[in-house]
């Protein structure tokens, strides 16, 4: 459907991935799930997304490295909102997220309200124009 928010979810834990995907789909988003950072980078080459939720700790390639690679890709990836998902809310994790080029940060387990809010904040370009 036009106006559907396309989301790439990189999460290696199947239960977390299913939960997050279900919550996002309930918000009307289209969600594609990959289980590591390398696959997230691949997915970016083949499709266009409005937003990425990126787990920080994944096998093969973690979320930080994947984010750096995505940011280095091309113009499309520059303004793309990337939100970290992490089990730790420590400051050094948070700083590492922003250093790698991420826009925001969520602590797992995520709630429906938080996810919904995150998607609104980062994909509501039309609403921003109205508000300004």
mmCIF file of N, CA and C in Angstrom:
data_model
loop_
_atom_site.group_PDB
_atom_site.id
_atom_site.type_symbol
_atom_site.label_atom_id
_atom_site.label_comp_id
_atom_site.label_asym_id
_atom_site.label_seq_id
_atom_site.Cartn_x
_atom_site.Cartn_y
_atom_site.Cartn_z
ATOM 1 N N UNK A 1 0.844 -1.195 0.000
ATOM 2 C CA UNK A 1 0.000 0.000 0.000
ATOM 3 C C UNK A 1 0.877 1.243 0.000
ATOM 4 N N UNK A 2 0.451 2.299 -0.683
ATOM 5 C CA UNK A 2 1.235 3.543 -0.646
ATOM 6 C C UNK A 2 1.215 4.101 0.768
ATOM 7 N N UNK A 3 2.333 4.658 1.176
ATOM 8 C CA UNK A 3 2.392 5.217 2.517
ATOM 9 C C UNK A 3 2.757 4.184 3.569
ATOM 10 N N UNK A 4 2.907 2.911 3.154
ATOM 11 C CA UNK A 4 3.330 1.890 4.100
ATOM 12 C C UNK A 4 4.795 2.110 4.453
ATOM 13 N N UNK A 5 5.099 2.074 5.739
ATOM 14 C CA UNK A 5 6.478 2.242 6.190
ATOM 15 C C UNK A 5 7.194 0.903 6.043
ATOM 16 N N UNK A 6 8.297 0.922 5.288
ATOM 17 C CA UNK A 6 9.082 -0.294 5.078
ATOM 18 C C UNK A 6 10.229 -0.339 6.072
ATOM 19 N N UNK A 7 10.273 -1.417 6.852
ATOM 20 C CA UNK A 7 11.260 -1.525 7.922
ATOM 21 C C UNK A 7 12.121 -2.763 7.745
ATOM 22 N N UNK A 8 13.421 -2.579 7.932
ATOM 23 C CA UNK A 8 14.347 -3.701 7.964
ATOM 24 C C UNK A 8 14.682 -3.955 9.433
ATOM 25 N N UNK A 9 14.466 -5.183 9.869
ATOM 26 C CA UNK A 9 14.744 -5.557 11.254
ATOM 27 C C UNK A 9 15.887 -6.559 11.264
ATOM 28 N N UNK A 10 17.007 -6.182 11.874
ATOM 29 C CA UNK A 10 18.148 -7.088 11.994
ATOM 30 C C UNK A 10 18.214 -7.561 13.443
ATOM 31 N N UNK A 11 17.909 -8.822 13.647
ATOM 32 C CA UNK A 11 17.805 -9.371 15.013
ATOM 33 C C UNK A 11 18.059 -10.874 14.943
ATOM 34 N N UNK A 12 19.062 -11.360 15.681
ATOM 35 C CA UNK A 12 19.423 -12.780 15.563
ATOM 36 C C UNK A 12 18.612 -13.692 16.480
ATOM 37 N N UNK A 13 17.929 -13.128 17.464
ATOM 38 C CA UNK A 13 17.098 -13.942 18.349
ATOM 39 C C UNK A 13 15.714 -14.098 17.725
ATOM 40 N N UNK A 14 15.349 -15.335 17.399
ATOM 41 C CA UNK A 14 14.110 -15.587 16.652
ATOM 42 C C UNK A 14 12.870 -15.094 17.402
ATOM 43 N N UNK A 15 12.870 -15.259 18.714
ATOM 44 C CA UNK A 15 11.705 -14.850 19.511
ATOM 45 C C UNK A 15 11.590 -13.327 19.532
ATOM 46 N N UNK A 16 12.703 -12.641 19.767
ATOM 47 C CA UNK A 16 12.702 -11.173 19.724
ATOM 48 C C UNK A 16 12.289 -10.668 18.352
ATOM 49 N N UNK A 17 12.803 -11.321 17.314
ATOM 50 C CA UNK A 17 12.495 -10.905 15.939
ATOM 51 C C UNK A 17 11.000 -11.036 15.672
ATOM 52 N N UNK A 18 10.429 -12.174 16.094
ATOM 53 C CA UNK A 18 9.006 -12.411 15.878
ATOM 54 C C UNK A 18 8.161 -11.392 16.638
ATOM 55 N N UNK A 19 8.532 -11.149 17.883
ATOM 56 C CA UNK A 19 7.799 -10.189 18.715
ATOM 57 C C UNK A 19 7.841 -8.793 18.093
ATOM 58 N N UNK A 20 9.042 -8.335 17.761
ATOM 59 C CA UNK A 20 9.211 -6.985 17.215
ATOM 60 C C UNK A 20 8.479 -6.848 15.886
ATOM 61 N N UNK A 21 8.614 -7.878 15.045
ATOM 62 C CA UNK A 21 7.951 -7.857 13.738
ATOM 63 C C UNK A 21 6.434 -7.786 13.900
ATOM 64 N N UNK A 22 5.901 -8.598 14.823
ATOM 65 C CA UNK A 22 4.453 -8.642 15.051
ATOM 66 C C UNK A 22 3.937 -7.279 15.507
ATOM 67 N N UNK A 23 4.675 -6.655 16.424
ATOM 68 C CA UNK A 23 4.277 -5.330 16.924
ATOM 69 C C UNK A 23 4.319 -4.292 15.809
ATOM 70 N N UNK A 24 5.352 -4.349 14.969
ATOM 71 C CA UNK A 24 5.477 -3.386 13.872
ATOM 72 C C UNK A 24 4.399 -3.612 12.814
ATOM 73 N N UNK A 25 4.106 -4.879 12.537
ATOM 74 C CA UNK A 25 3.066 -5.172 11.541
ATOM 75 C C UNK A 25 1.692 -4.743 12.042
ATOM 76 N N UNK A 26 1.509 -4.812 13.350
ATOM 77 C CA UNK A 26 0.243 -4.342 13.931
ATOM 78 C C UNK A 26 0.087 -2.832 13.731
ATOM 79 N N UNK A 27 1.216 -2.136 13.589
ATOM 80 C CA UNK A 27 1.200 -0.691 13.312
ATOM 81 C C UNK A 27 1.023 -0.414 11.816
ATOM 82 N N UNK A 28 0.936 -1.473 11.021
ATOM 83 C CA UNK A 28 0.753 -1.309 9.589
ATOM 84 C C UNK A 28 2.037 -1.216 8.793
ATOM 85 N N UNK A 29 3.167 -1.528 9.430
ATOM 86 C CA UNK A 29 4.456 -1.480 8.735
ATOM 87 C C UNK A 29 4.687 -2.766 7.940
ATOM 88 N N UNK A 30 5.490 -2.637 6.898
ATOM 89 C CA UNK A 30 5.963 -3.814 6.172
ATOM 90 C C UNK A 30 7.352 -4.130 6.718
ATOM 91 N N UNK A 31 7.557 -5.351 7.218
ATOM 92 C CA UNK A 31 8.810 -5.679 7.910
ATOM 93 C C UNK A 31 9.550 -6.808 7.218
ATOM 94 N N UNK A 32 10.834 -6.603 7.003
ATOM 95 C CA UNK A 32 11.702 -7.669 6.518
ATOM 96 C C UNK A 32 12.709 -7.967 7.619
ATOM 97 N N UNK A 33 12.874 -9.256 7.949
ATOM 98 C CA UNK A 33 13.756 -9.647 9.048
ATOM 99 C C UNK A 33 15.001 -10.343 8.513
ATOM 100 N N UNK A 34 16.166 -9.934 9.017
ATOM 101 C CA UNK A 34 17.426 -10.632 8.728
ATOM 102 C C UNK A 34 18.094 -10.941 10.070
ATOM 103 N N UNK A 35 18.947 -11.989 10.093
ATOM 104 C CA UNK A 35 19.457 -12.379 11.407
ATOM 105 C C UNK A 35 20.899 -11.993 11.701
ATOM 106 N N UNK A 36 21.521 -11.235 10.813
ATOM 107 C CA UNK A 36 22.819 -10.672 11.207
ATOM 108 C C UNK A 36 23.131 -9.426 10.393
ATOM 109 N N UNK A 37 24.197 -8.753 10.790
ATOM 110 C CA UNK A 37 24.546 -7.481 10.178
ATOM 111 C C UNK A 37 24.917 -7.598 8.710
ATOM 112 N N UNK A 38 25.600 -8.699 8.360
ATOM 113 C CA UNK A 38 26.005 -8.889 6.963
ATOM 114 C C UNK A 38 24.775 -8.983 6.058
ATOM 115 N N UNK A 39 23.748 -9.678 6.543
ATOM 116 C CA UNK A 39 22.516 -9.810 5.762
ATOM 117 C C UNK A 39 21.765 -8.484 5.687
ATOM 118 N N UNK A 40 21.890 -7.670 6.731
ATOM 119 C CA UNK A 40 21.269 -6.340 6.707
ATOM 120 C C UNK A 40 21.917 -5.478 5.622
ATOM 121 N N UNK A 41 23.239 -5.556 5.527
ATOM 122 C CA UNK A 41 23.961 -4.800 4.496
ATOM 123 C C UNK A 41 23.541 -5.287 3.111
ATOM 124 N N UNK A 42 23.439 -6.603 2.932
ATOM 125 C CA UNK A 42 22.976 -7.178 1.660
ATOM 126 C C UNK A 42 21.577 -6.679 1.306
ATOM 127 N N UNK A 43 20.678 -6.726 2.304
ATOM 128 C CA UNK A 43 19.285 -6.323 2.077
ATOM 129 C C UNK A 43 19.216 -4.883 1.584
ATOM 130 N N UNK A 44 20.087 -4.036 2.120
ATOM 131 C CA UNK A 44 20.121 -2.624 1.721
ATOM 132 C C UNK A 44 20.487 -2.453 0.255
ATOM 133 N N UNK A 45 21.231 -3.402 -0.286
ATOM 134 C CA UNK A 45 21.631 -3.307 -1.690
ATOM 135 C C UNK A 45 20.470 -3.643 -2.618
ATOM 136 N N UNK A 46 19.510 -4.409 -2.091
ATOM 137 C CA UNK A 46 18.450 -4.950 -2.949
ATOM 138 C C UNK A 46 17.096 -4.290 -2.766
ATOM 139 N N UNK A 47 16.960 -3.477 -1.749
ATOM 140 C CA UNK A 47 15.649 -2.880 -1.492
ATOM 141 C C UNK A 47 15.814 -1.524 -0.822
ATOM 142 N N UNK A 48 14.715 -0.794 -0.742
ATOM 143 C CA UNK A 48 14.719 0.518 -0.095
ATOM 144 C C UNK A 48 13.859 0.437 1.151
ATOM 145 N N UNK A 49 14.366 0.950 2.230
ATOM 146 C CA UNK A 49 13.633 0.931 3.500
ATOM 147 C C UNK A 49 13.464 2.348 4.024
ATOM 148 N N UNK A 50 12.460 2.528 4.870
ATOM 149 C CA UNK A 50 12.245 3.829 5.502
ATOM 150 C C UNK A 50 12.968 3.915 6.835
ATOM 151 N N UNK A 51 13.329 2.740 7.381
ATOM 152 C CA UNK A 51 13.879 2.716 8.727
ATOM 153 C C UNK A 51 14.488 1.342 8.983
ATOM 154 N N UNK A 52 15.524 1.307 9.839
ATOM 155 C CA UNK A 52 16.124 0.026 10.242
ATOM 156 C C UNK A 52 16.140 -0.066 11.769
ATOM 157 N N UNK A 53 15.702 -1.198 12.281
ATOM 158 C CA UNK A 53 15.941 -1.533 13.692
ATOM 159 C C UNK A 53 17.078 -2.547 13.692
ATOM 160 N N UNK A 54 18.168 -2.223 14.396
ATOM 161 C CA UNK A 54 19.408 -3.000 14.307
ATOM 162 C C UNK A 54 19.845 -3.476 15.685
ATOM 163 N N UNK A 55 19.812 -4.785 15.885
ATOM 164 C CA UNK A 55 20.334 -5.343 17.127
ATOM 165 C C UNK A 55 21.838 -5.070 17.180
ATOM 166 N N UNK A 56 22.331 -4.725 18.355
ATOM 167 C CA UNK A 56 23.762 -4.426 18.457
ATOM 168 C C UNK A 56 24.625 -5.676 18.459
ATOM 169 N N UNK A 57 24.152 -6.727 19.134
ATOM 170 C CA UNK A 57 24.964 -7.938 19.273
ATOM 171 C C UNK A 57 24.420 -9.032 18.369
ATOM 172 N N UNK A 58 25.132 -9.273 17.250
ATOM 173 C CA UNK A 58 24.714 -10.336 16.329
ATOM 174 C C UNK A 58 25.936 -11.105 15.870
ATOM 175 N N UNK A 59 25.754 -12.374 15.481
ATOM 176 C CA UNK A 59 26.878 -13.143 14.935
ATOM 177 C C UNK A 59 27.307 -12.596 13.569
ATOM 178 N N UNK A 60 28.470 -13.012 13.115
ATOM 179 C CA UNK A 60 29.019 -12.667 11.782
ATOM 180 C C UNK A 60 29.381 -11.189 11.649
ATOM 181 N N UNK A 61 28.402 -10.315 11.858
ATOM 182 C CA UNK A 61 28.682 -8.876 11.813
ATOM 183 C C UNK A 61 27.714 -8.203 12.771
ATOM 184 N N UNK A 62 28.237 -7.462 13.738
ATOM 185 C CA UNK A 62 27.339 -6.838 14.716
ATOM 186 C C UNK A 62 26.687 -5.582 14.149
ATOM 187 N N UNK A 63 25.762 -5.031 14.925
ATOM 188 C CA UNK A 63 24.979 -3.899 14.453
ATOM 189 C C UNK A 63 25.802 -2.648 14.191
ATOM 190 N N UNK A 64 26.870 -2.470 14.965
ATOM 191 C CA UNK A 64 27.699 -1.272 14.796
ATOM 192 C C UNK A 64 28.436 -1.318 13.466
ATOM 193 N N UNK A 65 29.049 -2.466 13.170
ATOM 194 C CA UNK A 65 29.783 -2.597 11.916
ATOM 195 C C UNK A 65 28.830 -2.509 10.724
ATOM 196 N N UNK A 66 27.667 -3.161 10.868
ATOM 197 C CA UNK A 66 26.672 -3.125 9.795
ATOM 198 C C UNK A 66 26.226 -1.683 9.528
ATOM 199 N N UNK A 67 26.010 -0.933 10.608
ATOM 200 C CA UNK A 67 25.581 0.464 10.456
ATOM 201 C C UNK A 67 26.652 1.288 9.745
ATOM 202 N N UNK A 68 27.910 1.090 10.138
ATOM 203 C CA UNK A 68 29.003 1.826 9.469
ATOM 204 C C UNK A 68 29.037 1.501 7.987
ATOM 205 N N UNK A 69 28.866 0.219 7.653
ATOM 206 C CA UNK A 69 28.891 -0.191 6.241
ATOM 207 C C UNK A 69 27.715 0.411 5.473
ATOM 208 N N UNK A 70 26.540 0.410 6.103
ATOM 209 C CA UNK A 70 25.355 0.970 5.446
ATOM 210 C C UNK A 70 25.525 2.476 5.250
ATOM 211 N N UNK A 71 26.042 3.156 6.250
ATOM 212 C CA UNK A 71 26.263 4.612 6.140
ATOM 213 C C UNK A 71 27.264 4.940 5.041
ATOM 214 N N UNK A 72 28.178 4.027 4.762
ATOM 215 C CA UNK A 72 29.213 4.278 3.750
ATOM 216 C C UNK A 72 28.736 3.947 2.338
ATOM 217 N N UNK A 73 27.534 3.387 2.225
ATOM 218 C CA UNK A 73 27.104 2.852 0.927
ATOM 219 C C UNK A 73 26.837 3.909 -0.139
ATOM 220 N N UNK A 74 25.778 4.663 0.015
ATOM 221 C CA UNK A 74 25.462 5.672 -0.987
ATOM 222 C C UNK A 74 24.517 6.705 -0.395
ATOM 223 N N UNK A 75 24.085 7.605 -1.227
ATOM 224 C CA UNK A 75 23.260 8.719 -0.769
ATOM 225 C C UNK A 75 21.985 8.250 -0.077
ATOM 226 N N UNK A 76 21.408 7.108 -0.543
ATOM 227 C CA UNK A 76 20.153 6.628 0.032
ATOM 228 C C UNK A 76 20.269 6.362 1.529
ATOM 229 N N UNK A 77 21.452 5.904 1.939
ATOM 230 C CA UNK A 77 21.606 5.466 3.318
ATOM 231 C C UNK A 77 21.916 6.616 4.276
ATOM 232 N N UNK A 78 22.218 7.789 3.736
ATOM 233 C CA UNK A 78 22.654 8.893 4.604
ATOM 234 C C UNK A 78 21.558 9.355 5.564
ATOM 235 N N UNK A 79 20.349 9.531 5.037
ATOM 236 C CA UNK A 79 19.280 10.043 5.886
ATOM 237 C C UNK A 79 18.399 8.960 6.475
ATOM 238 N N UNK A 80 18.804 7.700 6.296
ATOM 239 C CA UNK A 80 17.974 6.583 6.740
ATOM 240 C C UNK A 80 18.050 6.429 8.260
ATOM 241 N N UNK A 81 16.903 6.469 8.953
ATOM 242 C CA UNK A 81 16.949 6.294 10.407
ATOM 243 C C UNK A 81 17.334 4.860 10.777
ATOM 244 N N UNK A 82 18.361 4.730 11.602
ATOM 245 C CA UNK A 82 18.771 3.419 12.109
ATOM 246 C C UNK A 82 18.697 3.460 13.632
ATOM 247 N N UNK A 83 17.904 2.561 14.200
ATOM 248 C CA UNK A 83 17.692 2.533 15.646
ATOM 249 C C UNK A 83 18.294 1.259 16.223
ATOM 250 N N UNK A 84 19.146 1.423 17.227
ATOM 251 C CA UNK A 84 19.784 0.278 17.871
ATOM 252 C C UNK A 84 18.815 -0.424 18.803
ATOM 253 N N UNK A 85 18.890 -1.753 18.808
ATOM 254 C CA UNK A 85 18.189 -2.556 19.802
ATOM 255 C C UNK A 85 19.259 -3.219 20.658
ATOM 256 N N UNK A 86 19.179 -3.035 21.959
ATOM 257 C CA UNK A 86 20.195 -3.634 22.808
ATOM 258 C C UNK A 86 19.622 -4.049 24.147
ATOM 259 N N UNK A 87 20.233 -5.070 24.728
ATOM 260 C CA UNK A 87 19.812 -5.523 26.055
ATOM 261 C C UNK A 87 20.428 -4.633 27.137
ATOM 262 N N UNK A 88 21.441 -3.862 26.773
ATOM 263 C CA UNK A 88 22.135 -3.008 27.756
ATOM 264 C C UNK A 88 21.845 -1.550 27.514
ATOM 265 N N UNK A 89 21.532 -0.823 28.556
ATOM 266 C CA UNK A 89 21.284 0.612 28.393
ATOM 267 C C UNK A 89 22.477 1.416 28.904
ATOM 268 N N UNK A 90 23.662 0.831 28.854
ATOM 269 C CA UNK A 90 24.838 1.525 29.386
ATOM 270 C C UNK A 90 25.268 2.662 28.470
ATOM 271 N N UNK A 91 25.864 3.671 29.069
ATOM 272 C CA UNK A 91 26.261 4.853 28.304
ATOM 273 C C UNK A 91 27.257 4.530 27.201
ATOM 274 N N UNK A 92 28.204 3.617 27.480
ATOM 275 C CA UNK A 92 29.195 3.341 26.434
ATOM 276 C C UNK A 92 28.554 2.648 25.237
ATOM 277 N N UNK A 93 27.520 1.830 25.486
ATOM 278 C CA UNK A 93 26.775 1.233 24.375
ATOM 279 C C UNK A 93 26.083 2.321 23.568
ATOM 280 N N UNK A 94 25.478 3.227 24.303
ATOM 281 C CA UNK A 94 24.747 4.320 23.666
ATOM 282 C C UNK A 94 25.703 5.155 22.807
ATOM 283 N N UNK A 95 26.851 5.475 23.373
ATOM 284 C CA UNK A 95 27.842 6.275 22.635
ATOM 285 C C UNK A 95 28.334 5.519 21.405
ATOM 286 N N UNK A 96 28.561 4.216 21.562
ATOM 287 C CA UNK A 96 29.018 3.404 20.427
ATOM 288 C C UNK A 96 27.984 3.435 19.297
ATOM 289 N N UNK A 97 26.715 3.412 19.665
ATOM 290 C CA UNK A 97 25.634 3.478 18.667
ATOM 291 C C UNK A 97 25.735 4.754 17.851
ATOM 292 N N UNK A 98 25.826 5.877 18.559
ATOM 293 C CA UNK A 98 25.836 7.164 17.864
ATOM 294 C C UNK A 98 27.124 7.334 17.071
ATOM 295 N N UNK A 99 28.245 6.835 17.596
ATOM 296 C CA UNK A 99 29.518 6.913 16.881
ATOM 297 C C UNK A 99 29.459 6.161 15.561
ATOM 298 N N UNK A 100 28.726 5.050 15.535
ATOM 299 C CA UNK A 100 28.670 4.231 14.318
ATOM 300 C C UNK A 100 27.738 4.840 13.277
ATOM 301 N N UNK A 101 26.931 5.832 13.697
ATOM 302 C CA UNK A 101 26.037 6.489 12.746
ATOM 303 C C UNK A 101 24.570 6.175 12.977
ATOM 304 N N UNK A 102 24.267 5.550 14.118
ATOM 305 C CA UNK A 102 22.864 5.279 14.429
ATOM 306 C C UNK A 102 22.177 6.556 14.902
ATOM 307 N N UNK A 103 20.847 6.586 14.763
ATOM 308 C CA UNK A 103 20.089 7.784 15.134
ATOM 309 C C UNK A 103 19.465 7.700 16.507
ATOM 310 N N UNK A 104 19.223 6.462 16.961
ATOM 311 C CA UNK A 104 18.459 6.323 18.191
ATOM 312 C C UNK A 104 18.731 4.959 18.792
ATOM 313 N N UNK A 105 18.082 4.681 19.911
ATOM 314 C CA UNK A 105 18.505 3.626 20.805
ATOM 315 C C UNK A 105 17.292 3.086 21.544
ATOM 316 N N UNK A 106 17.091 1.785 21.541
ATOM 317 C CA UNK A 106 16.012 1.179 22.327
ATOM 318 C C UNK A 106 16.536 0.005 23.130
ATOM 319 N N UNK A 107 16.049 -0.130 24.346
ATOM 320 C CA UNK A 107 16.449 -1.243 25.185
ATOM 321 C C UNK A 107 15.432 -2.369 25.062
ATOM 322 N N UNK A 108 15.932 -3.595 24.910
ATOM 323 C CA UNK A 108 15.052 -4.758 24.838
ATOM 324 C C UNK A 108 14.730 -5.235 26.248
ATOM 325 N N UNK A 109 13.591 -5.861 26.484
ATOM 326 C CA UNK A 109 12.553 -6.109 25.485
ATOM 327 C C UNK A 109 11.790 -4.828 25.143
ATOM 328 N N UNK A 110 11.457 -4.668 23.890
ATOM 329 C CA UNK A 110 10.770 -3.449 23.451
ATOM 330 C C UNK A 110 9.279 -3.572 23.748
ATOM 331 N N UNK A 111 8.651 -2.439 23.948
ATOM 332 C CA UNK A 111 7.197 -2.432 24.146
ATOM 333 C C UNK A 111 6.530 -1.904 22.882
ATOM 334 N N UNK A 112 5.263 -2.249 22.737
ATOM 335 C CA UNK A 112 4.493 -1.788 21.577
ATOM 336 C C UNK A 112 4.486 -0.268 21.510
ATOM 337 N N UNK A 113 4.324 0.376 22.678
ATOM 338 C CA UNK A 113 4.252 1.849 22.716
ATOM 339 C C UNK A 113 5.562 2.461 22.239
ATOM 340 N N UNK A 114 6.668 1.926 22.751
ATOM 341 C CA UNK A 114 7.981 2.476 22.381
ATOM 342 C C UNK A 114 8.242 2.319 20.890
ATOM 343 N N UNK A 115 7.932 1.132 20.365
ATOM 344 C CA UNK A 115 8.156 0.883 18.941
ATOM 345 C C UNK A 115 7.331 1.833 18.092
ATOM 346 N N UNK A 116 6.069 1.949 18.450
ATOM 347 C CA UNK A 116 5.153 2.818 17.714
ATOM 348 C C UNK A 116 5.674 4.254 17.709
ATOM 349 N N UNK A 117 6.125 4.704 18.881
ATOM 350 C CA UNK A 117 6.655 6.056 19.043
ATOM 351 C C UNK A 117 7.902 6.255 18.179
ATOM 352 N N UNK A 118 8.790 5.259 18.201
ATOM 353 C CA UNK A 118 10.034 5.328 17.436
ATOM 354 C C UNK A 118 9.742 5.458 15.947
ATOM 355 N N UNK A 119 8.799 4.648 15.466
ATOM 356 C CA UNK A 119 8.454 4.686 14.043
ATOM 357 C C UNK A 119 7.866 6.055 13.689
ATOM 358 N N UNK A 120 6.979 6.560 14.551
ATOM 359 C CA UNK A 120 6.387 7.882 14.301
ATOM 360 C C UNK A 120 7.452 8.967 14.240
ATOM 361 N N UNK A 121 8.343 8.964 15.238
ATOM 362 C CA UNK A 121 9.386 9.999 15.314
ATOM 363 C C UNK A 121 10.233 10.008 14.051
ATOM 364 N N UNK A 122 10.617 8.808 13.591
ATOM 365 C CA UNK A 122 11.614 8.744 12.535
ATOM 366 C C UNK A 122 11.060 8.652 11.123
ATOM 367 N N UNK A 123 9.745 8.462 10.982
ATOM 368 C CA UNK A 123 9.218 8.343 9.618
ATOM 369 C C UNK A 123 8.134 9.374 9.305
ATOM 370 N N UNK A 124 7.857 10.273 10.243
ATOM 371 C CA UNK A 124 6.733 11.202 10.020
ATOM 372 C C UNK A 124 7.214 12.506 9.402
ATOM 373 N N UNK A 125 7.730 12.403 8.185
ATOM 374 C CA UNK A 125 8.224 13.622 7.512
ATOM 375 C C UNK A 125 7.097 14.600 7.237
ATOM 376 N N UNK A 126 5.947 14.060 6.838
ATOM 377 C CA UNK A 126 4.800 14.917 6.519
ATOM 378 C C UNK A 126 4.319 15.652 7.770
ATOM 379 N N UNK A 127 4.262 14.916 8.892
ATOM 380 C CA UNK A 127 3.814 15.533 10.132
ATOM 381 C C UNK A 127 4.766 16.624 10.600
ATOM 382 N N UNK A 128 6.053 16.378 10.402
ATOM 383 C CA UNK A 128 7.054 17.391 10.795
ATOM 384 C C UNK A 128 6.817 18.702 10.052
ATOM 385 N N UNK A 129 6.512 18.592 8.764
ATOM 386 C CA UNK A 129 6.285 19.793 7.967
ATOM 387 C C UNK A 129 5.078 20.571 8.506
ATOM 388 N N UNK A 130 4.054 19.837 8.910
ATOM 389 C CA UNK A 130 2.864 20.487 9.449
ATOM 390 C C UNK A 130 3.156 21.166 10.781
ATOM 391 N N UNK A 131 4.021 20.525 11.562
ATOM 392 C CA UNK A 131 4.296 21.037 12.909
ATOM 393 C C UNK A 131 5.180 22.288 12.877
ATOM 394 N N UNK A 132 6.004 22.388 11.850
ATOM 395 C CA UNK A 132 6.974 23.506 11.840
ATOM 396 C C UNK A 132 6.330 24.820 11.379
#
